[in-house]
C-alpha positions as CSV (number, residue, x, y, z in Angstrom):
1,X,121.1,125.1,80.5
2,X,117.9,124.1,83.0
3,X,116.1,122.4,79.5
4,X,119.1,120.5,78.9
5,X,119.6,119.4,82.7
6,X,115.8,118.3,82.7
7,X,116.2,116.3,79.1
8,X,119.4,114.5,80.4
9,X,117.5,113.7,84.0
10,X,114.0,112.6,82.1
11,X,116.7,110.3,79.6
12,X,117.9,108.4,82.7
13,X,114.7,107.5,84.2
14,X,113.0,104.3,83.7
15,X,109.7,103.5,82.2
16,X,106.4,104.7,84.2
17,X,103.0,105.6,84.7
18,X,102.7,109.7,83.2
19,X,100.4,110.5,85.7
20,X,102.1,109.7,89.1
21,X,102.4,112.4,91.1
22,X,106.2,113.2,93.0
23,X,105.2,110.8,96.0
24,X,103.9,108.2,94.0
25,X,107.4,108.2,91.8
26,X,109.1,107.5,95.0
27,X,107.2,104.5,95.4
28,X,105.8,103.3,92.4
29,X,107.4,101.7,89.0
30,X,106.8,99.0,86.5
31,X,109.2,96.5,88.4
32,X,107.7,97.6,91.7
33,X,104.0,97.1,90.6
34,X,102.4,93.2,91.4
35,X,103.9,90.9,88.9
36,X,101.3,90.6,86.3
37,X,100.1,86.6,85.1
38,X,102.1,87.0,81.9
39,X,105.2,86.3,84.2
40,X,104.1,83.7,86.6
41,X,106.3,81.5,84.8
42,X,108.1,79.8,87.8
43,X,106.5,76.3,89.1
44,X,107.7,73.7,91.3
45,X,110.2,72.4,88.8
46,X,112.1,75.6,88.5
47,X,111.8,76.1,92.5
48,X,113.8,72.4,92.8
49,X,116.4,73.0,89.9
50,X,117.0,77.6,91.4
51,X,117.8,75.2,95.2
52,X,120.0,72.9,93.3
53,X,121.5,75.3,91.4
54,X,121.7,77.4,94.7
55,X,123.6,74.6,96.3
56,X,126.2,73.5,94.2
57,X,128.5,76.4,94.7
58,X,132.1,76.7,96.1
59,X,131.1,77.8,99.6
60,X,128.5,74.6,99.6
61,X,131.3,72.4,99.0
62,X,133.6,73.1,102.0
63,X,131.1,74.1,104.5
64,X,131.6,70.9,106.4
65,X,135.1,71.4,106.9
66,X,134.9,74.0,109.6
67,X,132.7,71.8,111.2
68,X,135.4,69.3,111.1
69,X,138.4,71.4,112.0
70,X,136.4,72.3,115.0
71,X,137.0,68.6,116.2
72,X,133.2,67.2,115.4
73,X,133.4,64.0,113.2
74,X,132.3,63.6,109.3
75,X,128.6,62.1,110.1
76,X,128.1,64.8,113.3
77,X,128.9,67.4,110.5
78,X,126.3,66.4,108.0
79,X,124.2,65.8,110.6
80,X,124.2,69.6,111.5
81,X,124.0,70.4,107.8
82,X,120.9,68.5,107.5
83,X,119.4,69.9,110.7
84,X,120.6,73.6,109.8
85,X,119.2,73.7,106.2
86,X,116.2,72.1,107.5
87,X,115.1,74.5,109.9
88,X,115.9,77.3,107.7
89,X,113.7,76.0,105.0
90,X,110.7,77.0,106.8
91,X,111.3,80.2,107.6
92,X,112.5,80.9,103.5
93,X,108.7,79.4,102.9
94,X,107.5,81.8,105.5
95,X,108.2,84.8,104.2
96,X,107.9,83.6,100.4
97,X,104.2,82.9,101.5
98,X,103.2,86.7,100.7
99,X,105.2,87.2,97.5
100,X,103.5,83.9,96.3
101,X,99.9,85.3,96.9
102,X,100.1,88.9,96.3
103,X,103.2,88.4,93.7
104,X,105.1,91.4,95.3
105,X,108.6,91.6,95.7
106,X,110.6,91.7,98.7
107,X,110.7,95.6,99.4
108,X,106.7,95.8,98.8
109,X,106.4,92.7,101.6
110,X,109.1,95.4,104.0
111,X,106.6,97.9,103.3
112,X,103.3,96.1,105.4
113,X,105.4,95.9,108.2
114,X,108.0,98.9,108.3
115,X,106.1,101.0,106.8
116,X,106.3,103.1,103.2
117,X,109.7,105.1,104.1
118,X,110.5,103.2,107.1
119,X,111.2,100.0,105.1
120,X,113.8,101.8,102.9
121,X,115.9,101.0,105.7
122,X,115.8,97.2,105.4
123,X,115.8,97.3,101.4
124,X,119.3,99.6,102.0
125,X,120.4,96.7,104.5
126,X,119.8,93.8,101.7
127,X,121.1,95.8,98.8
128,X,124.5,96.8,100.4
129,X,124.5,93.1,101.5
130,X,123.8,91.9,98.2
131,X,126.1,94.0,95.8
132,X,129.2,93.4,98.7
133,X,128.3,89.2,98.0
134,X,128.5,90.0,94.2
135,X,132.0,90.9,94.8
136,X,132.8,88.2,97.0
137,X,131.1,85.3,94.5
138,X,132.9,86.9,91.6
139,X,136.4,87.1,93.1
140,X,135.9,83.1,93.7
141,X,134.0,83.1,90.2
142,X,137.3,84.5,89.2
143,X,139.8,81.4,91.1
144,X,137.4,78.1,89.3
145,X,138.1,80.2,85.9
146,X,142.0,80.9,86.7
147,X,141.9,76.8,87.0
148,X,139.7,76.2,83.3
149,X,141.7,78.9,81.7
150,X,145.2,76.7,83.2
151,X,143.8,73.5,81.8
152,X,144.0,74.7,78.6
153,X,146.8,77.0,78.3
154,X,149.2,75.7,81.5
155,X,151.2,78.9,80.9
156,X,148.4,80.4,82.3
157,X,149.7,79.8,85.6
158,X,152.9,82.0,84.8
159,X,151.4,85.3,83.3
160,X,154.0,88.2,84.3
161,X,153.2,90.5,87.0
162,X,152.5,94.1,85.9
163,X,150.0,95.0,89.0
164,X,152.0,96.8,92.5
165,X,151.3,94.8,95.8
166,X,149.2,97.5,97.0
167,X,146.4,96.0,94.5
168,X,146.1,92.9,96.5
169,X,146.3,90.9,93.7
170,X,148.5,90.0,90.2
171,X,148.2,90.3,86.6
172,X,146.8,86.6,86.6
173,X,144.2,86.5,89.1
174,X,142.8,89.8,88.5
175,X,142.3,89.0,84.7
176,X,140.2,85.6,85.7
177,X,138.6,87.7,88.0
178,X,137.4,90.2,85.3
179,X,137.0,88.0,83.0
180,X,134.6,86.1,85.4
181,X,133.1,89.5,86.0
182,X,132.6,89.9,82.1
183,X,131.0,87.1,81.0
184,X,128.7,87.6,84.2
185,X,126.7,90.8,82.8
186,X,124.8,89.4,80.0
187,X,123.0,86.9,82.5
188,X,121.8,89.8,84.3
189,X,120.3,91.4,81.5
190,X,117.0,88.4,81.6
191,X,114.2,89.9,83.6
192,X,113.8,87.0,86.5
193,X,110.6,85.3,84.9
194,X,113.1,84.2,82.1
195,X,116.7,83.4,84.1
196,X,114.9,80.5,85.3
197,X,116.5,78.7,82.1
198,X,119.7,79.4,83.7
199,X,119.3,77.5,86.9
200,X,118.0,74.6,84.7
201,X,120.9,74.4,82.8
202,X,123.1,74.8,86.0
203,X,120.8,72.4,87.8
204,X,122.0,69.8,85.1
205,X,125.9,71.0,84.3
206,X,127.0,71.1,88.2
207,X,126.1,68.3,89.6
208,X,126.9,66.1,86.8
209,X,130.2,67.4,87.5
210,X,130.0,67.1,91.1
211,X,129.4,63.3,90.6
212,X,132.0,63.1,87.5
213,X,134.9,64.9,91.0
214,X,133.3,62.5,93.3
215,X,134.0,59.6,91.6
216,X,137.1,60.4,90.3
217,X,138.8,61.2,93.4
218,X,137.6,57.9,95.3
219,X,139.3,55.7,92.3
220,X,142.3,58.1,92.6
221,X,142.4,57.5,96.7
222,X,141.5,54.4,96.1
223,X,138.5,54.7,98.6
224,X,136.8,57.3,100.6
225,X,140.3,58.3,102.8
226,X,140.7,59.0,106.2
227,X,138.5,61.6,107.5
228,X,135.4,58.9,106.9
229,X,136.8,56.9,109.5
230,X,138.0,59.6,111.9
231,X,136.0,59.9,115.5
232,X,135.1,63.3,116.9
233,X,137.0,64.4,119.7
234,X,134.7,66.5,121.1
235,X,132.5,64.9,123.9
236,X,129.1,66.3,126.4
237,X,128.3,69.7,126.4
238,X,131.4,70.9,124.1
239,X,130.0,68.5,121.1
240,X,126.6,69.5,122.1
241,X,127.2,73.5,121.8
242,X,129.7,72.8,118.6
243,X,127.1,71.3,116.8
244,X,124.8,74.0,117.5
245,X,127.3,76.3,116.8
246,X,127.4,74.5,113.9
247,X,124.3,74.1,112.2
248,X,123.5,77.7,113.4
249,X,126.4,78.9,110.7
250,X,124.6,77.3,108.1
251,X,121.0,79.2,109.0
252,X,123.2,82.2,108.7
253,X,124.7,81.2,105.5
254,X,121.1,82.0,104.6
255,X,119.9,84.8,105.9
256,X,119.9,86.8,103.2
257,X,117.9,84.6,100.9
258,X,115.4,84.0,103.8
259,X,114.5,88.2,103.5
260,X,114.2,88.6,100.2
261,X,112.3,84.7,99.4
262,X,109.3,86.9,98.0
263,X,111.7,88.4,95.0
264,X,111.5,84.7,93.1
265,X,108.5,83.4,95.2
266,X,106.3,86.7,93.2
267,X,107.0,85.0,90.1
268,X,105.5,81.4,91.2
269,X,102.4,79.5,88.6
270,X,100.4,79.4,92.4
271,X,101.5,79.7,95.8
272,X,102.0,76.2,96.3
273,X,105.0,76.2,93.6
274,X,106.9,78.0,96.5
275,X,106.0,75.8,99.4
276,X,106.7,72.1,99.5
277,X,109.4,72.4,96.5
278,X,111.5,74.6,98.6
279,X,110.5,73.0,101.8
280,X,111.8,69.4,100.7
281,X,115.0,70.8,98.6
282,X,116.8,73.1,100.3
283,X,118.0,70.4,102.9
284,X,118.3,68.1,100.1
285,X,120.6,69.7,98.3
286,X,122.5,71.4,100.0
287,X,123.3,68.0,102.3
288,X,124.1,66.1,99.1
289,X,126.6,68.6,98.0
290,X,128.3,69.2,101.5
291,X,128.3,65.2,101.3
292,X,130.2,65.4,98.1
293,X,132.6,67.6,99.6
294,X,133.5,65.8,102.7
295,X,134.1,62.7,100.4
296,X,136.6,64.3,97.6
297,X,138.4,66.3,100.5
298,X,138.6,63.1,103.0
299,X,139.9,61.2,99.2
300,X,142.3,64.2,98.8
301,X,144.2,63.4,101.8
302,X,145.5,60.0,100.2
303,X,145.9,61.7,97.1
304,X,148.4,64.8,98.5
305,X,149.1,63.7,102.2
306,X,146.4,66.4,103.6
307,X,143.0,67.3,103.2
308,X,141.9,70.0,100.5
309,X,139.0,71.3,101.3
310,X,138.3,73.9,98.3
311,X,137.5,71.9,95.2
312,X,138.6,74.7,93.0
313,X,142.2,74.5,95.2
314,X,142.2,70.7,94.8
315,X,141.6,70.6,90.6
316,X,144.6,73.1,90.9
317,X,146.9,70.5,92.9
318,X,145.8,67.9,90.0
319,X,147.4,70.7,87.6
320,X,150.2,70.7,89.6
321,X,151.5,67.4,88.3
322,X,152.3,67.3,84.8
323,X,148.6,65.6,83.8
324,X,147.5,63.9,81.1
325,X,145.6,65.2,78.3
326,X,142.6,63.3,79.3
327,X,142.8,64.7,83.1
328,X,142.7,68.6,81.8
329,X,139.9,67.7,79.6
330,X,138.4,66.3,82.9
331,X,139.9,69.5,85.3
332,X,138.2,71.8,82.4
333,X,135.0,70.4,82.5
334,X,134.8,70.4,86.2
335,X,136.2,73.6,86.7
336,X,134.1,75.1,83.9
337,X,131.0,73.8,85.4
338,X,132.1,75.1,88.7
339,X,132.1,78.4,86.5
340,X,128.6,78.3,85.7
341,X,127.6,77.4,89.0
342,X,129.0,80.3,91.1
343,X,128.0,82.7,88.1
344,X,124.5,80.8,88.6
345,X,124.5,81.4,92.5
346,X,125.6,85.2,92.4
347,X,122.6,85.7,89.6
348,X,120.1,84.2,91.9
349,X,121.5,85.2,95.4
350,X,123.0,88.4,94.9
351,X,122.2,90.7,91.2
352,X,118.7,89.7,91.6
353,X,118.4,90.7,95.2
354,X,120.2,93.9,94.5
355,X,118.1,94.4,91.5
356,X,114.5,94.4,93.4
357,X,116.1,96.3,96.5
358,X,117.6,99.7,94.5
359,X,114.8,99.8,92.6
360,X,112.8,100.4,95.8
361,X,115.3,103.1,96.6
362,X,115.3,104.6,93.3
363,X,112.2,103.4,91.9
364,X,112.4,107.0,89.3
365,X,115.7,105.9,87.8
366,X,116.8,102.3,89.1
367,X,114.6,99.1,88.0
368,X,116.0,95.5,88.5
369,X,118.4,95.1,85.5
370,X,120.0,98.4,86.4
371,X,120.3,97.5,90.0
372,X,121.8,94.5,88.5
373,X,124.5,96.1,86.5
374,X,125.0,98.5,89.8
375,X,125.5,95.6,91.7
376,X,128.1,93.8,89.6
377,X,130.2,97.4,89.3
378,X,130.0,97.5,93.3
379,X,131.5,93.9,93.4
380,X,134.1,95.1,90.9
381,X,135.4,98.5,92.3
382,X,135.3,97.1,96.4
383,X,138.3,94.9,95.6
384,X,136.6,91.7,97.2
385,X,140.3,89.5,96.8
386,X,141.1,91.6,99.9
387,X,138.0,90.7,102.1
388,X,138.6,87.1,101.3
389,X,142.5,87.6,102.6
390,X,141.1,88.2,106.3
391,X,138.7,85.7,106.3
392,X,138.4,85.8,109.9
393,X,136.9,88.8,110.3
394,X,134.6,89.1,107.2
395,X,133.1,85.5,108.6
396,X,132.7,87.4,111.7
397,X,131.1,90.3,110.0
398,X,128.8,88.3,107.9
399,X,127.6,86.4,111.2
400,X,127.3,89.6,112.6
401,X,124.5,90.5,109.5
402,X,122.8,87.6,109.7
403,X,121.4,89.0,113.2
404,X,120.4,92.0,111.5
405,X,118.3,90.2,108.6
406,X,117.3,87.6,111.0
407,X,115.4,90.3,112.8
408,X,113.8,91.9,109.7
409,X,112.2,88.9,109.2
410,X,111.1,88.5,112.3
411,X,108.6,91.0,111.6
412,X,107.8,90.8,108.8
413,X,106.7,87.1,109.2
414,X,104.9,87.9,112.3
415,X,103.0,90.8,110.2
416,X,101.7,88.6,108.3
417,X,100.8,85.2,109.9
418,X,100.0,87.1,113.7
419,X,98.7,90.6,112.6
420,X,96.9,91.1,109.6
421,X,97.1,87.4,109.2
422,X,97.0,87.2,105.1
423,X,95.3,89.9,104.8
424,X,96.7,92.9,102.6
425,X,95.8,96.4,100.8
426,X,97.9,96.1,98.1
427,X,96.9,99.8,96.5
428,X,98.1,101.4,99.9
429,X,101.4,100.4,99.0
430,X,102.0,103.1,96.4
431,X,99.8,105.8,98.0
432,X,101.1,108.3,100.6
433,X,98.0,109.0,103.0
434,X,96.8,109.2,106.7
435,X,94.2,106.7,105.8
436,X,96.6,104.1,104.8
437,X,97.1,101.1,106.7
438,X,100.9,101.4,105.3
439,X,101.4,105.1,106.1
440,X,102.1,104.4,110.2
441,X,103.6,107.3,111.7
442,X,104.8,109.5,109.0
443,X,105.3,106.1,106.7
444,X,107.6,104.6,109.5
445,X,106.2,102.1,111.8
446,X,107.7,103.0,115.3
447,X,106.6,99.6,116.4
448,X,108.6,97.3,113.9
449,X,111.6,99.4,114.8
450,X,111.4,98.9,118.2
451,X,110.9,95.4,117.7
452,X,114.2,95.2,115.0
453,X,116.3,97.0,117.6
454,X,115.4,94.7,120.1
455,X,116.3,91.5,117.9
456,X,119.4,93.3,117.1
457,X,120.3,94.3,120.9
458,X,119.5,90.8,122.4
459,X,122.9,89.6,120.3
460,X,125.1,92.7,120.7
461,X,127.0,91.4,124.1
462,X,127.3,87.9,122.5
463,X,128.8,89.3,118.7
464,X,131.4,91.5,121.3
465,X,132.7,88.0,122.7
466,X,132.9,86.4,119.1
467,X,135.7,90.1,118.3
468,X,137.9,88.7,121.0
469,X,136.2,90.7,123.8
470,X,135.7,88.9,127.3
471,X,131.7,88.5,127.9
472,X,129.8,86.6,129.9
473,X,129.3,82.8,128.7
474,X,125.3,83.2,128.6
475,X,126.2,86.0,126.2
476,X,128.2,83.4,124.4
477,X,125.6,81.2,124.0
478,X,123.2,83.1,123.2
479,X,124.9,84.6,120.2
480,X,125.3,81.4,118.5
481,X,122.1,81.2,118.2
482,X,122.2,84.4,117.1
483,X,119.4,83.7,114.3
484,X,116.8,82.1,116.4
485,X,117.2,85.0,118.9
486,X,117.2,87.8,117.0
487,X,114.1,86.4,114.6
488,X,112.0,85.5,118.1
489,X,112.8,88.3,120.0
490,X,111.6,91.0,117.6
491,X,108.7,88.7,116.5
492,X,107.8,88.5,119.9
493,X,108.4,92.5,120.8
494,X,106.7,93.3,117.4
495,X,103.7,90.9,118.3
496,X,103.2,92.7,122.2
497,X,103.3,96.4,121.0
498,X,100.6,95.3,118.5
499,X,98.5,94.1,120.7
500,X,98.8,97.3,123.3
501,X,98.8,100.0,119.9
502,X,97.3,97.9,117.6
503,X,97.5,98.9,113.8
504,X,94.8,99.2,110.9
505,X,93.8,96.1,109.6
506,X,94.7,93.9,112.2
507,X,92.7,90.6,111.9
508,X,91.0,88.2,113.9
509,X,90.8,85.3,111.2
510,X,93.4,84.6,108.7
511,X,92.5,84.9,105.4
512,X,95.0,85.6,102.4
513,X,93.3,88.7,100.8
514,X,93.6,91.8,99.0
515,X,90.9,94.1,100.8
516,X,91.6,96.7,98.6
517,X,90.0,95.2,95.9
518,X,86.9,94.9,98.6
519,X,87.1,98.1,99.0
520,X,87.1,99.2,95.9
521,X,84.1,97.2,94.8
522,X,82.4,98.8,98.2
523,X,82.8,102.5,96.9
524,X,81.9,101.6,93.6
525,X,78.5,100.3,94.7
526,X,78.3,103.3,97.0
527,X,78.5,105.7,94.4
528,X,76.4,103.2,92.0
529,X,73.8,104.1,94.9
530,X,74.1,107.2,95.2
531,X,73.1,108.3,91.4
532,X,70.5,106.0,91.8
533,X,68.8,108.3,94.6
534,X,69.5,110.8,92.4
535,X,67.8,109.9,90.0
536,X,64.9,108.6,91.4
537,X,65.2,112.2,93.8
538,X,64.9,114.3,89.9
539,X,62.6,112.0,89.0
């Protein structure tokens, strides 16, 4: 019974090294191992089409509108959009930098700073966040193909419900949903060197069928509508703290993508294939897109008599209305492009993320493609329709985890620009020892903890206002900010208790460089010496 129980555990683990001892399998595996130059495939054309195929998602598309609820006028909105994505895209550079030099992924860059068990933490934090997105992506994955599947077959839209209202859903949405879900899986089987074909091919479907909506609806209105021409009616310090309220939810939007920039950024041709591409795009993009979206919702308001924000709600409306042949040709296409581009964004935001981070849990049994498929059965059995019915409070939540990424890259970025400033010892990443500049305390450095807490703690009176709690209005403030003070708090904490216990390897001069290979060649020529004065000793 033991033989068969130890064949069935040896069948489930992945691919590795023979010779690793028990430690080293918690650490070590082919997908957590520097990326080798066979698969430093992605240049600074594939950086520009993963940020437009990024972009051009459902969530993209409307993010201007709460920005315009919130009484600021169409050009203040973009505004914030521009200055939002903007100041993100340094900080996604930032902590890229490391996986673009060294070409490790994002739980190997968590490591240097948090230590060998003490970053297990942080990958947890990003995995959970990552397969709970899947679910979320996929369920609106699920509404654009409920809207190509009704272009085709309108009786679509009148499937009988078999499903109990306990599900939180019907017989119709749920089968787009799965059938979303479905055709989903075989795009995460491509190891991430190779998906990059996918983002092209989104990169051209998408917006060619943004352009194809955009145009469209302005004949339809017969202009650009309303909202174009609508002032603000906000005015001093409330426009000036909704703005910043404002652009502050679009650095949040990215959190996520900000910790884990080293996953994609380890597969670049050279380093600077992940810095000005990314720099220059992200708030290119994603402006043009929320651009596109203020325009078609501000036209919809002719069209219907109020302003539909959701694409994917507004091709439905056109449905609505006995069409024309050639308008569901036209409501396919769009809708089936808006397919590909929220399966696109969950690929590259969320079963790739989720990928790199279980394997660091797991590395004996997990490697990316199974994280993957782990991922995409989370997203399925969490029932993400139902999150998306209080939307409320899962925005609240999700604000409420940007402040916990934000401060995980707060040190990690300081690690490596204000520490050991480029320099790195890539071998003690896999190798449990007291000598090891990655081993800390116990393989948990007390100091980045400290520092995350901190980041984390600065916010925790201001997040208690945004649940409907009375705090104080500097608490308020500071908490929409929320980003920049959790990332500079901890980077500043981490940054003092380094220089009162500093750390092994701390540099004076930056330098990106793996000292381990240094080292190496230094005990090499030692022991090179050493038979040489023993020979010349016998001799």
């Amino acid at each position: 019974m033991l033989s068969i129980a130890r064949k069935l555990v040896t069948s489930l683990e992945v691919s590795h090294d023979k010779s690793l001892t028990r430690s080293q399998l918690l650490l070590s595996s082919d997908d957590l191992l520097p990326v080798g130059p066979d698969k430093w495939t992605w240049n600074s054309i594939n950086f520009v089409a993963f940020w437009i195929a990024d972009s051009f998602n459902v969530n993209t598309w409307m993010i201007a509108s709460s920005m315009i609820q919130l009484g600021l006028s169409w050009w203040q909105s973009w505004i914030c959009v521009w200055l939002g994505y903007g100041l993100v895209a340094p900080f996604i550079v930032a902590n890229a930098r490391p996986g673009a030099i060294f070409h490790v992924t994002f739980p190997l860059v968590a490591r240097t700073s948090f230590g060998l068990w003490g970053s297990l933490w942080c990958v947890f934090n990003r995995g959970a966040m990552a397969c709970i997105w899947y679910g979320v992506q996929a369920s609106i994955g699920g509404d654009c193909m409920k809207v190509m599947l009704r272009s085709i077959w309108p009786s679509v839209n009148n499937i009988h419900n078999s499903m109990p209202a306990s599900s939180g859903t019907n017989t119709r949405d749920f089968m787009c949903f799965f059938l979303f879900w479905l055709i989903s899986l075989p795009a995460i089987w491509f190891p991430i060197h190779k998906i990059r074909h996918l983002f092209t091919l989104k990169a051209i479907v998408a917006p060619t069928a943004g352009i194809t909506f955009f145009i469209w609806c302005i004949v339809r209105a017969k202009g650009v509508g309303p909202i174009i021409h609508q002032p603000g009616s906000l005015h001093g310090s409330q426009l000036g703290w909704a703005m910043v309220s404002s652009l502050m939810s679009c650095i949040s939007n990215m959190a996520t993508l900000v910790t884990n920039a080293p996953d994609f950024a380890s597969r670049s041709t050279r380093p600077s294939a992940a810095l000005l591409p990314q720099l220059i795009s992200v708030p290119l993009t994603f402006s043009l897109v929320s651009f596109i979206g203020i325009i078609v919702s501000s036209s919809s308001q002719v069209i219907f008599g109020e302003p539909v924000w959701s694409p994917i709600d507004l091709l439905d409306k056109f449905l609505d209305h006995d069409p024309s042949h050639a308008t569901r040709f036209g409501i396919w296409f769009i809708s089936a492009s808006f397919v590909i581009a929220q399966l696109g964004t969950n690929i590259s935001a969320n079963s790739i993320s989720a990928g790199c981070d279980l394997t660091a849990l797991m590395p004996r049994f997990i490697n990316i493609r199974r994280g993957g498929y782990i991922a995409a059965i989370v997203g399925l059995c969490m029932l993400p329709w139902n999150l998306l019915k209080s939307s409320n409070s899962f925005t609240s939540y999700l604000s409420a985890y940007s402040v916990f990424l934000s401060s995980i890259a707060g040190v990690m970025i300081t690690e490596y620009f204000l520490i050991r400033r480029g320099h790195y010892r890539v071998t003690d990443l896999y190798e449990v020892g007291k000598g090891g500049w990655y081993y800390y305390t116990y393989g948990i450095n007390f100091r980045a903890y400290a520092a995350y807490i901190a980041g984390i703690l600065i916010n925790v009176v201001g997040f208690a206002g945004a649940t409907g709690r009375t705090v104080p209005l500097a608490a308020t403030r500071i908490y929409q900010m929320s980003f920049f003070t959790g990332f500079g708090v901890s980077a500043l904490v981490y940054l003092t208790l380094n220089h009162m216990f500093p750390v092994p390897g701390k540099s004076k001069h930056f330098e990106e460089v793996d000292v381990s290979a240094e080292d190496l060649e230094e005990r090499d020529s030692r022991e090179f010496d050493d038979k040489e004065v023993e020979l010349n000793s016998t001799v």
